[in-house]
mmCIF file of C-alpha atoms in Angstrom:
data_model
loop_
_atom_site.group_PDB
_atom_site.id
_atom_site.type_symbol
_atom_site.label_atom_id
_atom_site.label_comp_id
_atom_site.label_asym_id
_atom_site.label_seq_id
_atom_site.Cartn_x
_atom_site.Cartn_y
_atom_site.Cartn_z
ATOM 1 C CA MET C 1 89.263 104.974 38.018
ATOM 2 C CA ALA C 2 89.438 108.204 36.018
ATOM 3 C CA THR C 3 91.780 108.499 33.069
ATOM 4 C CA VAL C 4 94.458 111.196 32.894
ATOM 5 C CA ALA C 5 92.369 113.004 30.258
ATOM 6 C CA GLU C 6 89.296 112.905 32.511
ATOM 7 C CA LEU C 7 91.328 114.226 35.451
ATOM 8 C CA LEU C 8 92.603 117.133 33.324
ATOM 9 C CA ALA C 9 89.070 118.075 32.290
ATOM 10 C CA SER C 10 87.650 117.725 35.802
ATOM 11 C CA ASN C 11 90.469 119.787 37.300
ATOM 12 C CA LEU C 12 89.710 122.655 34.925
ATOM 13 C CA HIS C 13 85.918 122.571 34.999
ATOM 14 C CA ASP C 14 84.883 120.914 38.286
ATOM 15 C CA VAL C 15 87.522 122.539 40.486
ATOM 16 C CA PHE C 16 88.976 125.757 39.073
ATOM 17 C CA GLY C 17 85.942 126.645 36.975
ATOM 18 C CA ASN C 18 83.427 125.795 39.690
ATOM 19 C CA ARG C 19 81.871 128.659 41.652
ATOM 20 C CA ASP C 20 79.928 126.399 44.039
ATOM 21 C CA PRO C 21 82.071 125.774 47.168
ATOM 22 C CA GLY C 22 80.368 122.500 48.127
ATOM 23 C CA SER C 23 80.643 120.750 44.790
ATOM 24 C CA ARG C 24 84.127 122.196 44.259
ATOM 25 C CA ARG C 25 85.283 120.602 47.531
ATOM 26 C CA THR C 26 83.664 117.289 46.595
ATOM 27 C CA ALA C 27 85.532 117.364 43.279
ATOM 28 C CA ILE C 28 88.842 118.181 44.991
ATOM 29 C CA GLU C 29 88.515 115.213 47.336
ATOM 30 C CA ALA C 30 87.605 112.890 44.447
ATOM 31 C CA LEU C 31 90.321 114.028 42.026
ATOM 32 C CA PHE C 32 93.347 114.886 44.154
ATOM 33 C CA ALA C 33 95.535 113.022 46.619
ATOM 34 C CA PRO C 34 95.162 114.510 50.129
ATOM 35 C CA ASP C 35 98.770 115.731 50.018
ATOM 36 C CA VAL C 36 98.547 117.188 46.490
ATOM 37 C CA THR C 37 101.132 119.830 45.645
ATOM 38 C CA PHE C 38 99.977 122.833 43.606
ATOM 39 C CA ILE C 39 102.636 125.007 42.013
ATOM 40 C CA ASP C 40 101.913 128.272 40.227
ATOM 41 C CA PRO C 41 103.949 131.441 39.613
ATOM 42 C CA GLU C 42 102.842 132.872 42.970
ATOM 43 C CA GLU C 43 103.617 130.006 45.336
ATOM 44 C CA THR C 44 103.643 126.296 46.101
ATOM 45 C CA VAL C 45 100.926 124.934 48.392
ATOM 46 C CA THR C 46 100.112 121.464 49.675
ATOM 47 C CA GLY C 47 96.858 119.717 50.536
ATOM 48 C CA TRP C 48 93.159 119.901 49.780
ATOM 49 C CA ASP C 49 92.486 123.014 51.858
ATOM 50 C CA ALA C 50 95.260 125.014 50.200
ATOM 51 C CA LEU C 51 94.185 123.885 46.735
ATOM 52 C CA GLU C 52 90.593 124.830 47.494
ATOM 53 C CA ALA C 53 91.707 128.280 48.662
ATOM 54 C CA LYS C 54 93.627 128.814 45.408
ATOM 55 C CA ALA C 55 90.648 127.764 43.261
ATOM 56 C CA ALA C 56 88.215 129.868 45.288
ATOM 57 C CA GLY C 57 90.504 132.881 45.092
ATOM 58 C CA LEU C 58 90.544 132.696 41.303
ATOM 59 C CA VAL C 59 86.878 132.191 40.484
ATOM 60 C CA ASP C 60 85.221 133.856 43.464
ATOM 61 C CA GLY C 61 87.086 137.110 42.828
ATOM 62 C CA ALA C 62 86.492 137.141 39.070
ATOM 63 C CA PRO C 63 83.577 138.758 37.235
ATOM 64 C CA ALA C 64 80.574 136.469 36.693
ATOM 65 C CA ASP C 65 81.233 136.170 32.950
ATOM 66 C CA PHE C 66 84.777 134.838 33.448
ATOM 67 C CA VAL C 67 85.022 131.121 32.706
ATOM 68 C CA PHE C 68 87.793 128.590 32.237
ATOM 69 C CA ALA C 69 87.836 126.920 28.823
ATOM 70 C CA ASP C 70 90.037 124.365 27.079
ATOM 71 C CA ASP C 71 92.458 126.025 24.675
ATOM 72 C CA GLY C 72 93.434 123.319 22.237
ATOM 73 C CA LEU C 73 94.336 119.702 22.537
ATOM 74 C CA GLY C 74 95.261 117.964 25.770
ATOM 75 C CA TYR C 75 98.274 115.654 25.939
ATOM 76 C CA VAL C 76 98.471 112.564 28.120
ATOM 77 C CA SER C 77 100.668 109.644 29.062
ATOM 78 C CA ALA C 78 100.070 106.958 31.668
ATOM 79 C CA ASP C 79 100.861 109.289 34.576
ATOM 80 C CA THR C 80 101.116 112.835 33.158
ATOM 81 C CA GLY C 81 98.747 115.209 31.409
ATOM 82 C CA VAL C 82 98.919 118.712 29.942
ATOM 83 C CA GLN C 83 96.006 120.987 29.057
ATOM 84 C CA ALA C 84 96.106 124.563 27.781
ATOM 85 C CA TRP C 85 93.300 126.817 28.994
ATOM 86 C CA THR C 86 91.888 130.330 28.854
ATOM 87 C CA PHE C 87 90.194 132.374 31.565
ATOM 88 C CA GLY C 88 87.918 135.302 30.921
ATOM 89 C CA PRO C 89 84.743 136.156 29.038
ATOM 90 C CA ALA C 90 83.900 133.649 26.298
ATOM 91 C CA GLY C 91 85.886 134.510 23.180
ATOM 92 C CA SER C 92 87.915 137.222 24.922
ATOM 93 C CA PRO C 93 90.282 135.607 27.442
ATOM 94 C CA ALA C 94 92.018 137.742 30.039
ATOM 95 C CA ALA C 95 94.562 134.996 30.796
ATOM 96 C CA ARG C 96 96.001 131.884 29.179
ATOM 97 C CA GLY C 97 97.970 129.077 30.706
ATOM 98 C CA VAL C 98 98.820 125.410 30.823
ATOM 99 C CA ASP C 99 98.123 122.879 33.572
ATOM 100 C CA ILE C 100 100.474 119.929 33.969
ATOM 101 C CA ILE C 101 99.314 117.086 36.212
ATOM 102 C CA THR C 102 101.082 114.079 37.666
ATOM 103 C CA VAL C 103 98.834 111.131 38.484
ATOM 104 C CA ARG C 104 99.381 108.172 40.811
ATOM 105 C CA GLY C 105 96.760 105.670 41.882
ATOM 106 C CA GLY C 106 94.074 107.415 39.853
ATOM 107 C CA ARG C 107 94.488 110.780 41.632
ATOM 108 C CA ILE C 108 96.357 113.966 40.866
ATOM 109 C CA THR C 109 99.420 114.218 43.113
ATOM 110 C CA GLU C 110 100.890 117.358 41.561
ATOM 111 C CA LEU C 111 99.367 120.218 39.608
ATOM 112 C CA ARG C 112 101.671 122.768 38.027
ATOM 113 C CA THR C 113 100.261 125.868 36.330
ATOM 114 C CA LEU C 114 102.266 127.913 33.836
ATOM 115 C CA LEU C 115 100.943 131.257 32.617
ATOM 116 C CA HIS C 116 101.293 132.751 29.150
ATOM 117 C CA GLU C 117 103.046 136.114 29.162
#
């Protein structure tokens, strides 16, 4: 069973930072509960398909040199994790934010994204 820290890292790199649809979907099904709730400033969506559409919309529409990267330390407890991130060309982020996950049974049940203004 993955740790909260491992789930945070996999969410950022294997899902939202992954441009390959097949491996991204495999990661989603391994990391997230089927009824996962994803909340960001735009909307709240539920389920694997909706989460996949959100991830695809971010990376598939971005320039090829845009990548997600950790932005500092992650913070974890038994069932919650927080990771700051950047998105953009290496060393010159276009966006910054924080992901907050809730974990039950070794899977992410809620992912909340907050953006830096």
